[in-house]
Coordinates of C-alpha atoms in Angstrom, one line a residue:
M17 CA -0.1 0.2 0.0
Q18 CA 2.9 2.3 0.0
G19 CA 3.0 5.1 -2.1
Q20 CA -0.5 4.5 -3.3
P21 CA -3.1 6.8 -2.7
M22 CA -6.2 6.5 -0.3
I23 CA -9.4 6.8 -2.1
V24 CA -12.4 7.5 0.7
L25 CA -15.2 8.9 -1.7
G26 CA -17.5 7.5 -3.4
E27 CA -17.6 6.1 -6.9
D28 CA -20.0 8.7 -8.4
S29 CA -18.4 11.5 -6.2
Q30 CA -16.3 14.3 -7.4
R31 CA -13.9 16.7 -6.2
M32 CA -12.7 20.2 -7.1
K33 CA -9.5 21.3 -4.9
D34 CA -7.7 25.1 -4.6
K35 CA -7.7 27.6 -7.5
D36 CA -10.0 25.1 -9.7
A37 CA -12.6 25.5 -7.0
Q38 CA -12.2 29.1 -6.2
S39 CA -12.5 29.5 -10.1
H40 CA -15.5 27.6 -10.2
N41 CA -17.4 29.3 -7.5
I42 CA -16.6 32.6 -8.8
S43 CA -17.7 32.1 -12.3
A44 CA -21.1 30.9 -11.1
A45 CA -21.8 33.8 -8.9
R46 CA -20.6 36.2 -11.7
A47 CA -23.1 34.3 -14.1
V48 CA -26.3 35.0 -11.8
A49 CA -24.8 38.7 -11.3
E50 CA -24.3 39.1 -15.0
S51 CA -28.2 37.9 -15.4
V52 CA -29.7 40.7 -13.8
R53 CA -27.4 43.5 -14.7
S54 CA -29.2 44.6 -17.4
T55 CA -32.3 45.5 -15.9
L56 CA -30.5 48.0 -13.4
G57 CA -32.1 51.9 -13.4
P58 CA -34.5 53.5 -15.1
K59 CA -33.6 52.4 -18.8
G60 CA -33.1 48.6 -17.6
M61 CA -34.6 46.2 -19.6
D62 CA -37.2 43.8 -18.7
K63 CA -36.7 39.7 -18.8
M64 CA -39.6 37.2 -19.8
L65 CA -39.5 33.9 -17.3
V66 CA -41.5 31.1 -18.4
S67 CA -41.7 28.6 -16.2
S68 CA -41.8 24.6 -16.8
I69 CA -45.8 24.7 -17.1
G70 CA -45.9 27.7 -19.2
D71 CA -46.4 30.7 -17.0
V72 CA -45.1 33.9 -18.0
T73 CA -43.8 36.5 -16.0
V74 CA -42.7 39.7 -17.4
T75 CA -40.3 41.7 -15.0
N76 CA -36.9 43.5 -14.3
D77 CA -37.5 42.8 -10.2
G78 CA -34.1 41.4 -9.6
V79 CA -34.9 39.3 -7.0
T80 CA -38.1 37.8 -8.7
I81 CA -35.9 36.9 -11.9
L82 CA -33.3 34.9 -9.6
T83 CA -35.9 33.3 -7.4
E84 CA -38.1 32.1 -10.8
M85 CA -34.8 31.1 -12.7
D86 CA -34.2 27.3 -12.3
I87 CA -30.8 27.8 -11.1
D88 CA -28.8 24.4 -9.9
N89 CA -25.7 25.5 -8.5
P90 CA -24.9 25.7 -4.8
T91 CA -22.6 28.8 -5.2
A92 CA -25.0 30.5 -7.5
E93 CA -27.9 30.2 -4.7
M94 CA -25.4 31.9 -2.3
I95 CA -25.9 34.8 -4.6
V96 CA -29.8 34.5 -4.9
E97 CA -29.8 34.3 -1.1
V98 CA -28.0 37.8 -1.4
A99 CA -31.1 39.1 -3.2
E100 CA -33.5 37.5 -1.2
T101 CA -31.9 39.1 2.3
Q102 CA -31.9 42.5 0.5
E103 CA -35.4 42.5 -0.6
D104 CA -36.7 41.3 2.9
E105 CA -34.9 44.0 4.9
A106 CA -34.4 46.8 2.8
G107 CA -37.5 46.0 0.3
D108 CA -35.3 47.1 -2.6
G109 CA -31.6 47.4 -4.0
T110 CA -31.5 43.6 -4.9
T111 CA -30.0 44.0 -8.5
T112 CA -27.3 46.3 -6.6
A113 CA -26.8 43.8 -4.1
V114 CA -26.2 41.0 -6.3
A115 CA -24.3 43.1 -9.1
I116 CA -21.9 44.5 -6.6
A117 CA -21.5 40.7 -5.1
G118 CA -20.4 39.5 -8.6
E119 CA -17.8 42.6 -9.0
L120 CA -16.7 41.8 -6.0
L121 CA -15.7 38.5 -6.6
K122 CA -14.3 39.3 -10.3
N123 CA -11.9 41.9 -8.5
A124 CA -11.0 39.1 -6.0
E125 CA -10.3 36.8 -9.0
D126 CA -7.7 39.3 -10.2
L127 CA -5.9 39.5 -6.9
L128 CA -5.9 35.8 -6.6
E129 CA -3.8 35.5 -10.2
Q130 CA -1.5 37.9 -8.4
D131 CA -1.1 35.1 -5.7
I132 CA -2.4 37.6 -2.7
H133 CA -4.3 34.8 -0.6
P134 CA -8.0 34.6 0.0
T135 CA -8.0 35.5 3.7
A136 CA -6.0 38.9 3.0
I137 CA -8.7 39.9 0.4
I138 CA -11.7 39.0 2.5
K139 CA -10.0 40.6 5.3
G140 CA -9.7 43.8 3.1
F141 CA -13.3 43.4 2.1
D142 CA -14.4 43.3 5.5
L143 CA -12.3 46.6 6.2
A144 CA -13.8 48.0 3.2
A145 CA -17.4 47.3 3.8
T146 CA -17.6 48.6 7.6
E147 CA -15.9 51.8 6.4
A148 CA -18.1 52.0 3.5
K149 CA -21.2 51.8 6.1
A150 CA -19.6 54.4 8.5
Q151 CA -19.4 56.6 5.5
I152 CA -23.0 56.3 4.3
N153 CA -23.8 57.9 7.7
D154 CA -21.5 61.1 7.0
I155 CA -22.8 61.4 3.8
A156 CA -26.6 60.4 4.1
T157 CA -29.2 63.8 4.6
D158 CA -31.7 63.6 8.0
V159 CA -35.6 63.6 6.3
E160 CA -38.3 63.9 8.7
S161 CA -41.1 61.3 8.6
G162 CA -43.7 64.1 8.1
D163 CA -42.0 65.3 4.7
E164 CA -44.4 63.8 2.4
E165 CA -42.7 65.7 -0.7
L166 CA -39.6 64.1 0.0
L167 CA -41.0 60.9 0.6
K168 CA -43.0 60.9 -2.7
K169 CA -39.6 61.2 -4.5
V170 CA -38.1 58.2 -2.6
A171 CA -41.5 56.1 -4.4
E172 CA -40.9 57.7 -7.5
T173 CA -37.3 56.6 -7.7
S174 CA -38.3 53.1 -6.6
M175 CA -40.7 52.6 -9.3
T176 CA -38.8 54.4 -12.0
G177 CA -38.0 51.8 -14.8
K178 CA -40.4 49.4 -13.7
G179 CA -44.1 49.0 -15.2
A180 CA -45.5 51.6 -12.1
E181 CA -43.6 54.3 -13.6
L182 CA -46.1 55.5 -16.2
N183 CA -48.3 56.7 -13.2
K184 CA -45.8 57.2 -10.8
E185 CA -46.9 60.6 -9.2
L186 CA -50.7 59.1 -8.5
L187 CA -48.8 55.8 -7.3
A188 CA -46.3 58.0 -5.3
Q189 CA -49.1 60.0 -3.3
L190 CA -51.3 56.4 -2.6
I191 CA -48.4 55.0 -1.0
V192 CA -47.1 57.9 1.1
D193 CA -50.8 57.7 2.3
A194 CA -50.9 54.1 3.0
V195 CA -47.5 53.9 4.5
N196 CA -49.0 57.1 6.9
A197 CA -52.1 55.5 7.9
V198 CA -49.8 52.3 9.5
T199 CA -47.1 54.4 10.8
V200 CA -47.4 54.3 14.8
E201 CA -45.0 55.7 17.6
A202 CA -43.0 52.9 19.6
E203 CA -42.2 52.8 23.0
D204 CA -39.1 54.5 23.0
D205 CA -40.4 57.0 20.5
S206 CA -38.8 55.9 17.5
V207 CA -41.7 55.9 14.3
I208 CA -42.5 52.5 12.8
A209 CA -44.5 52.0 9.6
D210 CA -46.1 48.7 10.3
L211 CA -46.8 47.3 6.7
E212 CA -48.7 44.4 8.0
Y213 CA -51.7 46.6 8.6
L214 CA -51.6 47.2 4.9
N215 CA -53.0 45.0 2.1
I216 CA -52.7 44.9 -1.6
E217 CA -55.5 44.2 -3.5
T218 CA -55.2 43.7 -7.5
Q219 CA -57.9 44.1 -9.9
T220 CA -57.7 43.8 -14.0
G221 CA -59.5 45.7 -16.6
R222 CA -59.3 49.4 -15.5
P223 CA -56.3 51.4 -16.1
V224 CA -53.8 52.1 -13.6
S225 CA -55.3 55.6 -13.0
D226 CA -58.2 54.2 -11.5
S227 CA -56.3 52.5 -8.4
E228 CA -57.2 54.0 -5.3
L229 CA -56.7 53.6 -1.0
I230 CA -59.3 52.3 1.0
E231 CA -60.0 52.5 4.3
G232 CA -60.5 49.1 5.8
A233 CA -60.3 45.7 4.0
V234 CA -61.7 44.7 0.1
V235 CA -62.6 41.4 -0.2
D236 CA -63.1 39.8 -3.6
K237 CA -66.0 37.6 -3.1
D238 CA -70.3 37.2 -3.9
P239 CA -72.8 37.0 -1.2
V240 CA -74.1 33.2 -0.5
H241 CA -77.5 34.1 -1.3
E242 CA -79.0 35.9 -3.6
E243 CA -81.6 36.9 -0.9
M244 CA -78.7 38.4 1.0
A245 CA -78.6 42.4 1.9
D246 CA -75.5 43.9 -0.1
D247 CA -75.1 46.7 2.0
V248 CA -74.9 46.8 6.0
E249 CA -74.2 50.3 7.4
D250 CA -74.4 49.3 11.1
A251 CA -72.6 45.9 11.0
D252 CA -71.5 43.5 13.6
I253 CA -69.3 40.8 11.7
L254 CA -68.2 37.4 12.9
L255 CA -65.2 36.0 11.3
L256 CA -65.2 32.2 11.2
D257 CA -62.0 30.2 10.2
T258 CA -64.6 26.8 10.1
A259 CA -67.0 25.4 8.0
I260 CA -70.7 25.8 8.7
E261 CA -71.4 22.6 7.7
L262 CA -71.7 19.0 9.2
D263 CA -68.7 16.9 9.2
E264 CA -68.7 13.8 7.2
T265 CA -67.4 10.7 8.7
E266 CA -64.0 9.5 8.4
V267 CA -64.8 6.1 7.1
D268 CA -67.8 5.1 4.2
A269 CA -71.1 4.2 6.3
Q270 CA -74.2 2.9 4.8
L271 CA -77.7 3.2 6.2
T272 CA -79.9 1.0 6.3
V273 CA -83.7 1.9 6.6
D274 CA -87.3 -0.1 6.8
D275 CA -89.5 2.7 5.5
P276 CA -89.0 6.1 4.1
S277 CA -90.2 8.2 7.3
Q278 CA -87.1 6.6 8.7
L279 CA -84.9 8.6 6.0
Q280 CA -86.7 11.7 6.5
N281 CA -86.3 12.0 10.2
F282 CA -82.2 11.3 9.1
L283 CA -82.5 14.2 6.6
D284 CA -84.3 16.4 9.2
Q285 CA -81.8 16.0 12.0
E286 CA -79.2 17.2 9.7
E287 CA -81.5 20.4 9.2
Q288 CA -81.6 20.8 12.6
Q289 CA -78.1 20.4 13.1
L290 CA -77.5 23.1 10.3
E291 CA -79.9 25.2 12.1
A292 CA -78.8 25.5 15.4
M293 CA -75.1 26.3 14.1
V294 CA -77.0 29.3 12.2
D295 CA -79.1 30.1 15.5
A296 CA -75.8 30.1 17.4
I297 CA -74.5 32.7 15.0
A298 CA -77.4 34.7 15.4
D299 CA -77.6 34.9 18.9
T300 CA -74.1 36.5 19.1
G301 CA -75.9 39.8 17.8
A302 CA -73.8 39.0 14.1
N303 CA -75.8 40.5 11.1
V304 CA -72.5 39.7 8.9
V305 CA -70.7 36.4 8.6
F306 CA -67.0 35.8 6.8
C307 CA -66.4 32.3 6.5
Q308 CA -62.7 30.6 5.4
K309 CA -64.3 27.5 4.9
G310 CA -67.8 26.3 3.1
I311 CA -71.2 27.1 3.9
D312 CA -74.0 24.5 3.3
D313 CA -77.0 25.2 1.0
M314 CA -79.4 24.8 3.7
A315 CA -77.7 27.0 5.9
Q316 CA -77.5 29.5 3.3
H317 CA -80.9 29.4 3.2
Y318 CA -81.2 29.7 7.1
L319 CA -78.9 32.7 7.2
A320 CA -80.7 34.7 4.4
K321 CA -83.9 33.7 6.3
R322 CA -82.6 35.6 9.6
G323 CA -81.4 38.9 7.6
I324 CA -77.3 37.5 8.1
L325 CA -74.9 38.6 5.1
A326 CA -72.7 35.6 4.3
V327 CA -69.6 35.2 2.4
R328 CA -67.8 31.9 2.2
R329 CA -64.5 30.8 1.1
A330 CA -62.9 34.1 2.0
K331 CA -59.1 34.0 1.8
K332 CA -57.0 33.2 5.1
S333 CA -55.0 36.2 4.6
D334 CA -58.6 38.2 4.1
I335 CA -59.8 37.1 7.5
E336 CA -56.6 37.7 9.3
F337 CA -56.6 41.4 7.8
L338 CA -60.3 41.5 8.4
R339 CA -59.2 40.6 12.1
E340 CA -56.8 44.0 12.5
V341 CA -59.5 46.0 10.6
L342 CA -62.3 45.0 13.1
G343 CA -60.7 44.6 16.1
A344 CA -62.9 41.0 16.0
N345 CA -61.6 37.4 16.9
I346 CA -61.5 34.6 14.5
V347 CA -63.7 31.7 15.7
S348 CA -63.2 28.4 15.4
D349 CA -66.3 26.7 16.6
V350 CA -69.7 28.7 15.6
H351 CA -71.2 27.0 19.1
N352 CA -68.5 28.8 21.1
A353 CA -69.0 32.6 19.3
T354 CA -70.2 35.2 22.0
A355 CA -70.7 38.8 21.2
E356 CA -66.9 40.0 22.2
D357 CA -65.7 38.1 19.4
L358 CA -67.6 40.1 16.9
G359 CA -66.0 43.2 15.2
H360 CA -67.8 46.9 14.2
G361 CA -68.0 48.5 11.2
S362 CA -69.6 48.4 7.6
V363 CA -70.2 46.6 5.1
R364 CA -70.4 48.0 1.4
R365 CA -70.9 46.2 -2.0
D366 CA -69.6 47.7 -5.4
E367 CA -72.0 45.4 -8.0
K368 CA -70.2 46.6 -10.6
E369 CA -66.3 45.5 -9.1
G370 CA -68.2 42.7 -7.4
L371 CA -66.0 43.6 -4.4
F372 CA -66.8 44.4 -0.5
Y373 CA -65.5 47.4 1.0
V374 CA -65.2 46.9 4.9
E375 CA -64.3 49.8 7.2
G376 CA -63.7 49.4 11.4
E377 CA -64.7 51.7 13.9
A378 CA -62.9 54.8 14.0
D379 CA -61.5 54.0 18.0
T380 CA -60.5 50.2 17.1
A381 CA -60.0 49.9 13.2
H382 CA -56.4 49.9 12.0
G383 CA -55.7 48.8 8.7
V384 CA -55.9 50.4 5.0
T385 CA -55.9 48.5 1.4
L386 CA -54.3 49.4 -1.8
L387 CA -56.4 48.4 -4.6
L388 CA -54.4 48.2 -7.6
R389 CA -55.9 48.5 -11.2
A390 CA -54.2 47.4 -14.6
S391 CA -55.3 46.5 -17.9
T392 CA -54.3 43.0 -17.7
E393 CA -52.9 40.1 -15.4
H394 CA -49.0 40.7 -16.5
V395 CA -49.1 44.1 -16.2
V396 CA -51.2 44.4 -12.8
D397 CA -48.7 41.8 -11.6
E398 CA -45.7 43.7 -12.2
L399 CA -47.2 47.0 -11.0
E400 CA -47.9 45.2 -7.7
R401 CA -44.2 44.1 -7.4
G402 CA -43.2 48.2 -8.1
V403 CA -45.6 49.4 -5.6
Q404 CA -44.3 46.7 -2.8
D405 CA -40.8 47.7 -3.2
A406 CA -41.7 51.3 -2.9
L407 CA -43.7 50.5 -0.2
D408 CA -40.7 49.1 1.5
V409 CA -38.5 51.5 0.8
V410 CA -40.8 54.6 2.0
A411 CA -41.2 52.4 5.2
S412 CA -37.7 51.7 5.5
T413 CA -37.3 55.8 4.8
V414 CA -40.0 56.8 7.5
A415 CA -38.2 54.4 10.2
N416 CA -34.5 55.1 9.3
G417 CA -34.8 58.7 8.6
Q418 CA -31.7 59.0 6.2
I419 CA -31.7 59.0 2.4
L420 CA -29.2 59.3 -0.3
G421 CA -28.9 60.9 -3.8
G422 CA -29.3 57.9 -6.6
G423 CA -28.1 58.3 -10.1
G424 CA -24.8 56.2 -9.1
A425 CA -23.7 59.4 -6.7
P426 CA -23.3 57.4 -3.2
E427 CA -21.5 54.5 -5.1
V428 CA -18.7 56.9 -6.4
E429 CA -18.2 59.3 -3.5
L430 CA -17.7 56.0 -1.2
A431 CA -15.2 54.7 -4.1
S432 CA -13.6 57.9 -3.4
R433 CA -13.5 57.9 0.1
L434 CA -12.3 54.2 0.1
R435 CA -9.2 54.6 -2.1
D436 CA -8.2 57.5 0.6
Y437 CA -8.9 54.9 3.4
A438 CA -6.6 52.4 1.6
D439 CA -3.6 54.4 1.7
G440 CA -3.5 54.2 5.3
V441 CA -4.4 50.4 5.2
S442 CA -1.0 48.4 5.7
G443 CA -0.1 44.6 3.7
R444 CA -2.2 43.2 1.1
E445 CA -4.9 44.4 2.4
Q446 CA -4.9 47.5 0.8
L447 CA -5.3 46.2 -2.6
A448 CA -8.7 44.6 -1.4
V449 CA -10.1 47.7 -0.1
E450 CA -9.1 49.2 -3.8
A451 CA -10.8 46.4 -5.5
F452 CA -13.8 46.8 -3.0
A453 CA -13.7 50.7 -4.0
D454 CA -13.5 49.6 -7.8
A455 CA -16.5 47.1 -7.2
L456 CA -18.6 50.1 -6.4
E457 CA -18.0 51.8 -9.1
L458 CA -20.0 49.1 -11.5
I459 CA -23.2 50.9 -10.5
P460 CA -22.8 54.1 -12.4
R461 CA -21.1 52.2 -14.9
T462 CA -24.1 49.9 -15.6
L463 CA -26.6 52.9 -15.3
A464 CA -24.6 54.4 -18.4
E465 CA -24.3 51.2 -20.2
N466 CA -28.1 50.7 -20.3
A467 CA -29.0 53.8 -20.8
G468 CA -27.1 53.5 -23.9
L469 CA -24.0 56.0 -22.6
D470 CA -20.6 55.8 -22.8
S471 CA -19.7 54.2 -19.2
I472 CA -16.3 55.7 -19.1
D473 CA -16.7 59.1 -20.0
S474 CA -20.0 59.2 -17.7
L475 CA -17.5 57.7 -14.8
V476 CA -15.0 60.3 -15.4
D477 CA -17.2 63.0 -15.2
L478 CA -18.6 61.7 -12.2
R479 CA -15.4 61.1 -10.4
A480 CA -14.5 65.1 -11.4
A481 CA -17.5 66.4 -9.9
H482 CA -17.0 64.7 -6.7
E483 CA -13.2 65.4 -6.8
S484 CA -14.6 69.3 -6.5
G485 CA -16.8 68.5 -3.7
D486 CA -20.4 67.8 -4.9
L487 CA -21.6 64.6 -2.9
E488 CA -25.0 64.3 -4.6
A489 CA -23.5 64.5 -8.4
G490 CA -25.1 61.4 -10.0
L491 CA -26.1 60.2 -13.7
N492 CA -29.2 61.6 -15.4
V493 CA -29.7 58.8 -17.8
Y494 CA -31.7 60.6 -20.1
S495 CA -29.5 63.5 -21.0
G496 CA -26.7 61.7 -19.7
D497 CA -25.2 64.9 -17.6
V498 CA -24.1 64.9 -14.3
V499 CA -26.4 66.7 -11.7
D500 CA -27.6 66.8 -8.4
T501 CA -29.5 64.3 -7.7
L502 CA -31.2 65.2 -4.7
D503 CA -32.5 68.6 -6.3
A504 CA -33.3 66.2 -9.5
G505 CA -35.9 64.2 -6.9
V506 CA -33.7 60.9 -7.1
V507 CA -33.7 59.9 -4.0
E508 CA -32.9 56.0 -2.3
P509 CA -33.1 55.5 1.8
A510 CA -29.6 55.3 3.0
H511 CA -30.6 51.8 4.8
A512 CA -30.8 49.8 1.8
K513 CA -27.4 51.0 0.5
R514 CA -25.7 49.9 3.4
Q515 CA -27.9 46.5 3.4
A516 CA -26.6 46.1 -0.2
I517 CA -23.0 46.5 0.5
S518 CA -23.2 44.4 3.8
S519 CA -25.1 41.7 1.7
A520 CA -22.7 41.7 -0.8
A521 CA -19.5 41.8 0.9
E522 CA -20.7 38.8 3.3
A523 CA -21.4 36.9 0.3
A524 CA -18.4 37.2 -1.9
N525 CA -16.6 36.3 1.5
L526 CA -18.2 33.4 1.7
V527 CA -17.3 32.5 -1.8
L528 CA -14.0 33.3 -1.5
K529 CA -13.5 31.1 1.6
I530 CA -14.4 27.7 -0.1
D531 CA -11.3 26.0 -1.4
D532 CA -12.6 22.4 -1.6
I533 CA -15.5 21.4 -3.7
I534 CA -16.8 17.7 -2.6
A535 CA -20.0 16.6 -4.2
A536 CA -21.7 13.6 -4.2
G537 CA -22.5 13.5 -8.0
D538 CA -21.4 15.3 -11.3
L539 CA -20.3 19.0 -10.3
S540 CA -21.7 19.9 -14.1
T541 CA -25.2 19.0 -13.0
G542 CA -26.5 18.7 -16.8
G543 CA -23.5 20.8 -18.2
D544 CA -20.4 19.2 -19.9
E545 CA -16.5 20.5 -20.6
E546 CA -17.7 21.7 -24.1
A547 CA -20.8 23.5 -22.7
G548 CA -19.1 25.6 -20.0
G549 CA -18.1 23.2 -17.4
P550 CA -15.3 23.6 -14.9
G551 CA -12.4 25.4 -17.0
G552 CA -14.9 25.4 -20.3
P553 CA -14.6 28.3 -22.9
G554 CA -15.9 31.6 -21.7
G555 CA -16.0 31.2 -18.1
A556 CA -19.3 29.6 -17.9
P557 CA -19.3 27.7 -14.5
G558 CA -20.1 24.0 -13.9
G559 CA -23.0 23.6 -12.2
M560 CA -25.0 26.0 -14.5
G561 CA -27.0 23.4 -16.7
G562 CA -29.9 24.0 -14.6
M563 CA -29.9 27.7 -14.6
G564 CA -29.2 27.8 -18.6
G565 CA -32.5 25.8 -18.7
G566 CA -34.4 27.7 -16.3
M567 CA -33.2 30.9 -18.6
G568 CA -34.2 29.6 -21.9
G569 CA -37.2 30.9 -21.8
M570 CA -36.0 34.3 -20.9
M571 CA -33.0 35.3 -22.9

């Protein structure tokens, strides 16, 4: 056995080490970042995503693109997690975070080729990210939570380049009004915009300009019986998450009768049980019932007979939101329901739209609904994604109270300050800090490229403006000029920028830390050397075969 290698891996296992592993991981991560770069900015393009069952999604929202793509590579999935984290924590800036992560790894690869150890690069990236976040606090502008004009600019900037852009002024006003409606003061005197009390409903067949903000909830359902009233001004409302039906036996059963009267008695008993359930509801004083489950036909008759408006199979999310709007309890057993469980308010039905509008009483209700309208399903879906991002960034701005200019202005300023900071960093980490600064400038370069401008000229002009002391100098992608972005109304929340830099740096460092890949199966996962497997032409990563398949309907 002396001199012979000891094999401990399974027969189908594969292993990739050192530079091969690093190159493989960096290529996979960069491929993901490149897939969304063209969507960045007001002039960014959309992607069409076609699922395996033919569902079509048209969007330029970074996190939607990455989560819908069929990615089958563990390193690429790490970069997808960057977008998901950015979406959860900041609501917007997902494409920025992913693009910076990809550029950091590209620059890191150049350093690795210069024989700089990954740990030195990781330390340098950590230093740069910490310094960049500290500098954001220095260049950010404080904003009052009641400054509606500035909040509208934040919303409009977020929606620019998305499906909501054409009506962004109207939508921005609705968004600011909605956030203000759910903004509360916390115990520590801080201000919080609690979006849990804000619901979004969509409707097709009407223009976006017909979108509106409604006090209370909107339920897209019909009454269960034609004899029921449509409007109830003084409504006492019961919320049920159980069916108004008789329980069926868990096993098949047969009933043997000697004469027809026995069968009739059996049916009468069922009716009595259903009537008892309706009586229990009526005894609470309820005159409106929203039920998450089904309602038996006979129970519908008894409810209508007692003048109770009933809606069945309401969405769980609607029932939970109605609880907040009405201050009611959700009941799981009608026989245990009491008057204390009821919510109070008004119910109004729009016959033309087929919607119920439910409002609570002023002293107990907290909850509003943003009703978005558009011509088709695809349009309204993209509109909803854009509005949701805008809601998140406005809420973030209200909570954190800091903004930055857009148009690449913060990235150019941070890059300049990081280069100055690098002069004081000893060792090879200095090169990593400078590489981090270069990576941040990807954002203004990409904004220029996507607008059909010369990225080098644009970046030179931006650097010159910042060197002369203009902190808010950013790129106007429509004219190609360098402008003061705050004056131009291009505004971003500082929290989203901090989160993007933090997430991108951590993801890049995680990838760089890996020097050995041990896979139980084929690393190429549907790819091969000729198609761009490990070390294949074009730098395409192995393991992106699944991703290529998912993007087939997109590109």
